[in-house]
JSON list of C-alpha atoms in Angstrom, two decimals:
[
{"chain": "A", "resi": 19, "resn": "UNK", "atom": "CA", "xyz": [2.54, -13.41, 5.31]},
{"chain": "A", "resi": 20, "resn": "UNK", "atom": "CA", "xyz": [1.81, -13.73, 8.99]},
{"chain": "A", "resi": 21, "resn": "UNK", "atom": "CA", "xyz": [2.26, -11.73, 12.23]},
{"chain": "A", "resi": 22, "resn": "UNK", "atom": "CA", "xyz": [1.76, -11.97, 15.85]},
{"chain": "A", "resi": 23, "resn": "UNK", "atom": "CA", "xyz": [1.62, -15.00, 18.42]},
{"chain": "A", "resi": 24, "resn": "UNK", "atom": "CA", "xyz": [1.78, -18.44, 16.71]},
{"chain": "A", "resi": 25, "resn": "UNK", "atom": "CA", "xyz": [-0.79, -19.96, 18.66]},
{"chain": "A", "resi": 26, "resn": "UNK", "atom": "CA", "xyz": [-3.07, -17.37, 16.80]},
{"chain": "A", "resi": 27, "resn": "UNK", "atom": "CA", "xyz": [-1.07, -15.87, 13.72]},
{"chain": "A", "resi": 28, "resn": "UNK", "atom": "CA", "xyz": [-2.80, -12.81, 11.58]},
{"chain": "A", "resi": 29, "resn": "UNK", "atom": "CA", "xyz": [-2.73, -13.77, 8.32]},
{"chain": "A", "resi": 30, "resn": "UNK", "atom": "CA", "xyz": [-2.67, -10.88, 5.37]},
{"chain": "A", "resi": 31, "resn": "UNK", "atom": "CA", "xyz": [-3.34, -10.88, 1.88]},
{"chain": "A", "resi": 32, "resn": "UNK", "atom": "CA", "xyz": [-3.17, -7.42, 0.38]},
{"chain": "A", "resi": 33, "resn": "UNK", "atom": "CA", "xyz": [-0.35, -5.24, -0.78]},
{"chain": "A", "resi": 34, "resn": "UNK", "atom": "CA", "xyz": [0.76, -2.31, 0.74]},
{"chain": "A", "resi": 35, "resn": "UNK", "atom": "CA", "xyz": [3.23, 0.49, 0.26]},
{"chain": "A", "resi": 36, "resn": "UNK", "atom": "CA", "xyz": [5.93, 0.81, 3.50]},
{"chain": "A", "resi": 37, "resn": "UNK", "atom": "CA", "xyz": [6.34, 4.85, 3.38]},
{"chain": "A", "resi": 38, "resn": "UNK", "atom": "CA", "xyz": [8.22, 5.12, 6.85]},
{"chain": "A", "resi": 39, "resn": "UNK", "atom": "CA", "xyz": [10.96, 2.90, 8.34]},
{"chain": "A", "resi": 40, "resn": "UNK", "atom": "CA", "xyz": [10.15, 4.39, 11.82]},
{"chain": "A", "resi": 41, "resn": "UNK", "atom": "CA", "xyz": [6.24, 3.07, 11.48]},
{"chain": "A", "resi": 42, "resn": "UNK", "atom": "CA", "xyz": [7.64, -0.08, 10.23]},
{"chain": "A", "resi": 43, "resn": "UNK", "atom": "CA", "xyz": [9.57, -0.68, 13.57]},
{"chain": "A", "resi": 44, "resn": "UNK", "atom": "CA", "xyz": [6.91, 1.24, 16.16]},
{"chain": "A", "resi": 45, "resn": "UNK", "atom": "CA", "xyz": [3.66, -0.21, 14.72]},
{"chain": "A", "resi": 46, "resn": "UNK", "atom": "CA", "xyz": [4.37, -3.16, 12.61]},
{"chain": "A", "resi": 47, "resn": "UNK", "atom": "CA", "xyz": [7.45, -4.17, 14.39]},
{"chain": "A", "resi": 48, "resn": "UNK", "atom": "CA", "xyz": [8.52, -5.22, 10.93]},
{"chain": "A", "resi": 49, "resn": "UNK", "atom": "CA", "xyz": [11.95, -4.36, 9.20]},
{"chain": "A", "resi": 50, "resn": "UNK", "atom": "CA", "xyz": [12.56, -1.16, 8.40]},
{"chain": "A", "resi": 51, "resn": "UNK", "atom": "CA", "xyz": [14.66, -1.61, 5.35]},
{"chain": "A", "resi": 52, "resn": "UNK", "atom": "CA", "xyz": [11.20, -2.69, 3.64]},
{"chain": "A", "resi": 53, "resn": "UNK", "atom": "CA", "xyz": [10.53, 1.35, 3.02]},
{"chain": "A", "resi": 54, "resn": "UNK", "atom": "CA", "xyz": [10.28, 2.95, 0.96]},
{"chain": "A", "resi": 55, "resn": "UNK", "atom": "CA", "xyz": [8.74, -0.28, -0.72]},
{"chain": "A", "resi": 56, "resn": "UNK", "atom": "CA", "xyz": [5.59, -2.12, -2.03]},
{"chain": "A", "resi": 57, "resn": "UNK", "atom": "CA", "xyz": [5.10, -5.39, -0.70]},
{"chain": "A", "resi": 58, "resn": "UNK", "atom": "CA", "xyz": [2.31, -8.13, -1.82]},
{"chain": "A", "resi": 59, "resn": "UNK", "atom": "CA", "xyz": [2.11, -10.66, 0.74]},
{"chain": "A", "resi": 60, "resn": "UNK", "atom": "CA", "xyz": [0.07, -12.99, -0.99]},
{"chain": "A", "resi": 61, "resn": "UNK", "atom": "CA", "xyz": [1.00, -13.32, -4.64]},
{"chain": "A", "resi": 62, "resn": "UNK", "atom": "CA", "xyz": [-1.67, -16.11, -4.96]},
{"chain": "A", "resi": 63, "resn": "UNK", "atom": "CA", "xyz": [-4.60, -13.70, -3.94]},
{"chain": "A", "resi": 64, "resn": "UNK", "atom": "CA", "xyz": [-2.97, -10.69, -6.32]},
{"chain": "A", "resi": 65, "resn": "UNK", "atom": "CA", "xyz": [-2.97, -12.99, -9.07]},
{"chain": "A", "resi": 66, "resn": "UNK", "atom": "CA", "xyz": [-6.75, -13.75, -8.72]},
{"chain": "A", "resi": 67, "resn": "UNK", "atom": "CA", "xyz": [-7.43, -10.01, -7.42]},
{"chain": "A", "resi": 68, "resn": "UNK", "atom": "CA", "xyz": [-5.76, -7.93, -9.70]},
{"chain": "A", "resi": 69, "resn": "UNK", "atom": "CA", "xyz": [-8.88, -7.26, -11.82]},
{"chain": "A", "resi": 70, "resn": "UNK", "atom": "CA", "xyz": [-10.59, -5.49, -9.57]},
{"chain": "A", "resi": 71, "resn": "UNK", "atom": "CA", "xyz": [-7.97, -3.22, -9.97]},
{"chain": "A", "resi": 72, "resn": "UNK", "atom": "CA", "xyz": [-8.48, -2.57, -13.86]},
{"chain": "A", "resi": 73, "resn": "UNK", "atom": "CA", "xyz": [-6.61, -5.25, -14.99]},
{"chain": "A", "resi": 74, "resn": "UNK", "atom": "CA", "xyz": [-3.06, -6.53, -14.64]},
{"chain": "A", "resi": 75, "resn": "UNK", "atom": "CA", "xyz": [-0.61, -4.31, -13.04]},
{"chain": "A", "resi": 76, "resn": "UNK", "atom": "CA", "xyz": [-3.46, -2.03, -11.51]},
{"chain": "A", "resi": 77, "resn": "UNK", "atom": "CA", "xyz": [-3.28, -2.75, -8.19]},
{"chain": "A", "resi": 78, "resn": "UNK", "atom": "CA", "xyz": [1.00, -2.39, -8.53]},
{"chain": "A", "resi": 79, "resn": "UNK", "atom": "CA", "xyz": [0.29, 1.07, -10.19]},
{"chain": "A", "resi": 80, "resn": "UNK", "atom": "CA", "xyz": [-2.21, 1.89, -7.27]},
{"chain": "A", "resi": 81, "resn": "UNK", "atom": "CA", "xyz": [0.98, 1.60, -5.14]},
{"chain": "A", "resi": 82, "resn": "UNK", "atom": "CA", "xyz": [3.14, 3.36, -7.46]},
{"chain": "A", "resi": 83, "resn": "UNK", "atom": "CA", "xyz": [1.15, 6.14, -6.91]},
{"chain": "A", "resi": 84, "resn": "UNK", "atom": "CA", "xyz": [1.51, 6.39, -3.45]},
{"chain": "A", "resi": 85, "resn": "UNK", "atom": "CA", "xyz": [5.09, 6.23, -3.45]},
{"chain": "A", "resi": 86, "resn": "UNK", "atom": "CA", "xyz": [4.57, 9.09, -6.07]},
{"chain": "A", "resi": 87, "resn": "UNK", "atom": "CA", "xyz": [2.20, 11.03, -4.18]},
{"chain": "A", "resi": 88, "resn": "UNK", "atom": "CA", "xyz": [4.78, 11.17, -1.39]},
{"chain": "A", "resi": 89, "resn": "UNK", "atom": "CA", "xyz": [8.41, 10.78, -2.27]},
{"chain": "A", "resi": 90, "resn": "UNK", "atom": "CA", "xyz": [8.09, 13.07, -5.36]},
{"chain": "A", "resi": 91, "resn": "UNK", "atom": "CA", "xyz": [4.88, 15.49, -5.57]},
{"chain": "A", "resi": 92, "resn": "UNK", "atom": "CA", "xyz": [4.79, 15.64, -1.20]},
{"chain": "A", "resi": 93, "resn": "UNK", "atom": "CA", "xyz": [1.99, 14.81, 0.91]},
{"chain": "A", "resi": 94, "resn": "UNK", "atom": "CA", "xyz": [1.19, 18.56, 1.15]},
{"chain": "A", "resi": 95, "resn": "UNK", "atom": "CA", "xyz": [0.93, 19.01, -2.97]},
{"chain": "A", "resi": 96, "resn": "UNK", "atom": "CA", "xyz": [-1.61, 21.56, -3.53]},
{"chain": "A", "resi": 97, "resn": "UNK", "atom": "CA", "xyz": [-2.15, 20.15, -7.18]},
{"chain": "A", "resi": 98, "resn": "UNK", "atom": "CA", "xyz": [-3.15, 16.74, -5.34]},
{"chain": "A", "resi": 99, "resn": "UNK", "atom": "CA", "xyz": [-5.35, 18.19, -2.51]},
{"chain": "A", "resi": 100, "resn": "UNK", "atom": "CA", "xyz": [-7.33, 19.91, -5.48]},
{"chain": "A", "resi": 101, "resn": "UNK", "atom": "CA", "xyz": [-7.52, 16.91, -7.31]},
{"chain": "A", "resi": 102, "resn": "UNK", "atom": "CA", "xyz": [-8.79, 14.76, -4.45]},
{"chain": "A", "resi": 103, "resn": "UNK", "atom": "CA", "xyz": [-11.46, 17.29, -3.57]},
{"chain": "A", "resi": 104, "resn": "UNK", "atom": "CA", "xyz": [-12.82, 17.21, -7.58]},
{"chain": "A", "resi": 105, "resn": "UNK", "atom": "CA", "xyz": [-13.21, 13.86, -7.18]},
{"chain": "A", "resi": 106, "resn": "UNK", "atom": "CA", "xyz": [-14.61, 13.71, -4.06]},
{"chain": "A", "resi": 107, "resn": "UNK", "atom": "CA", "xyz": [-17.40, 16.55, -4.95]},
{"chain": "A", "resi": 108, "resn": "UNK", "atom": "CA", "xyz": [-18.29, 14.30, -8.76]}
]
C-alpha cells in the first residue's frame, strides 16, 4: 500500500484499525467505508512479523482489541482506564 505523489510514493507496511470514516477522509484522504475495519497493507511483512506479536493471529487480535476497546466497552470505560494505569505503574 502506497500514498501520496507518485514521483515520491509513502510506502506502509503495518496494520491498522480505521475507527472513524470522517479521519479516514480529513487526514488520510482514504475511503471512508474502510471503518470500522482492520486493514494489513502488507500481507508479506505480517506474515514474517506476526511473531513479534505472540505468534500467529497476535497482531490481528491486537486490532481486535481496539475495535473492542471502542465500539463495545467505549473509549471512556472506567474498567479500561484502571487497567491501563496497573499496567503502566508494574
Amino acid at each position: 500500500y502506497s500514498y501520496g505523489p507518485v514521483s515520491n510514493p509513502r510506502r506502509v507496511h503495518h496494520s491498522t484499525t480505521h475507527h472513524d470514516k470522517g479521519w479516514l477522509l480529513r487526514i488520510a484522504h482514504d475511503r471512508p467505508e474502510k471503518a470500522p475495519g482492520i486493514e494489513i497493507y502488507d500481507i508479506h511483512f505480517y506474515s514474517q512479523n506476526q511473531w513479534h506479536w505472540n505468534g500467529q493471529g497476535g497482531l490481528l487480535l491486537h486490532e481486535y482489541c481496539h475495535v473492542i476497546h471502542q465500539f463495545c466497552l467505549g473509549l471512556d470505560s472506567k474498567h479500561v482506564i484502571q487497567l491501563w494505569d496497573r499496567a503502566r505503574q508494574q
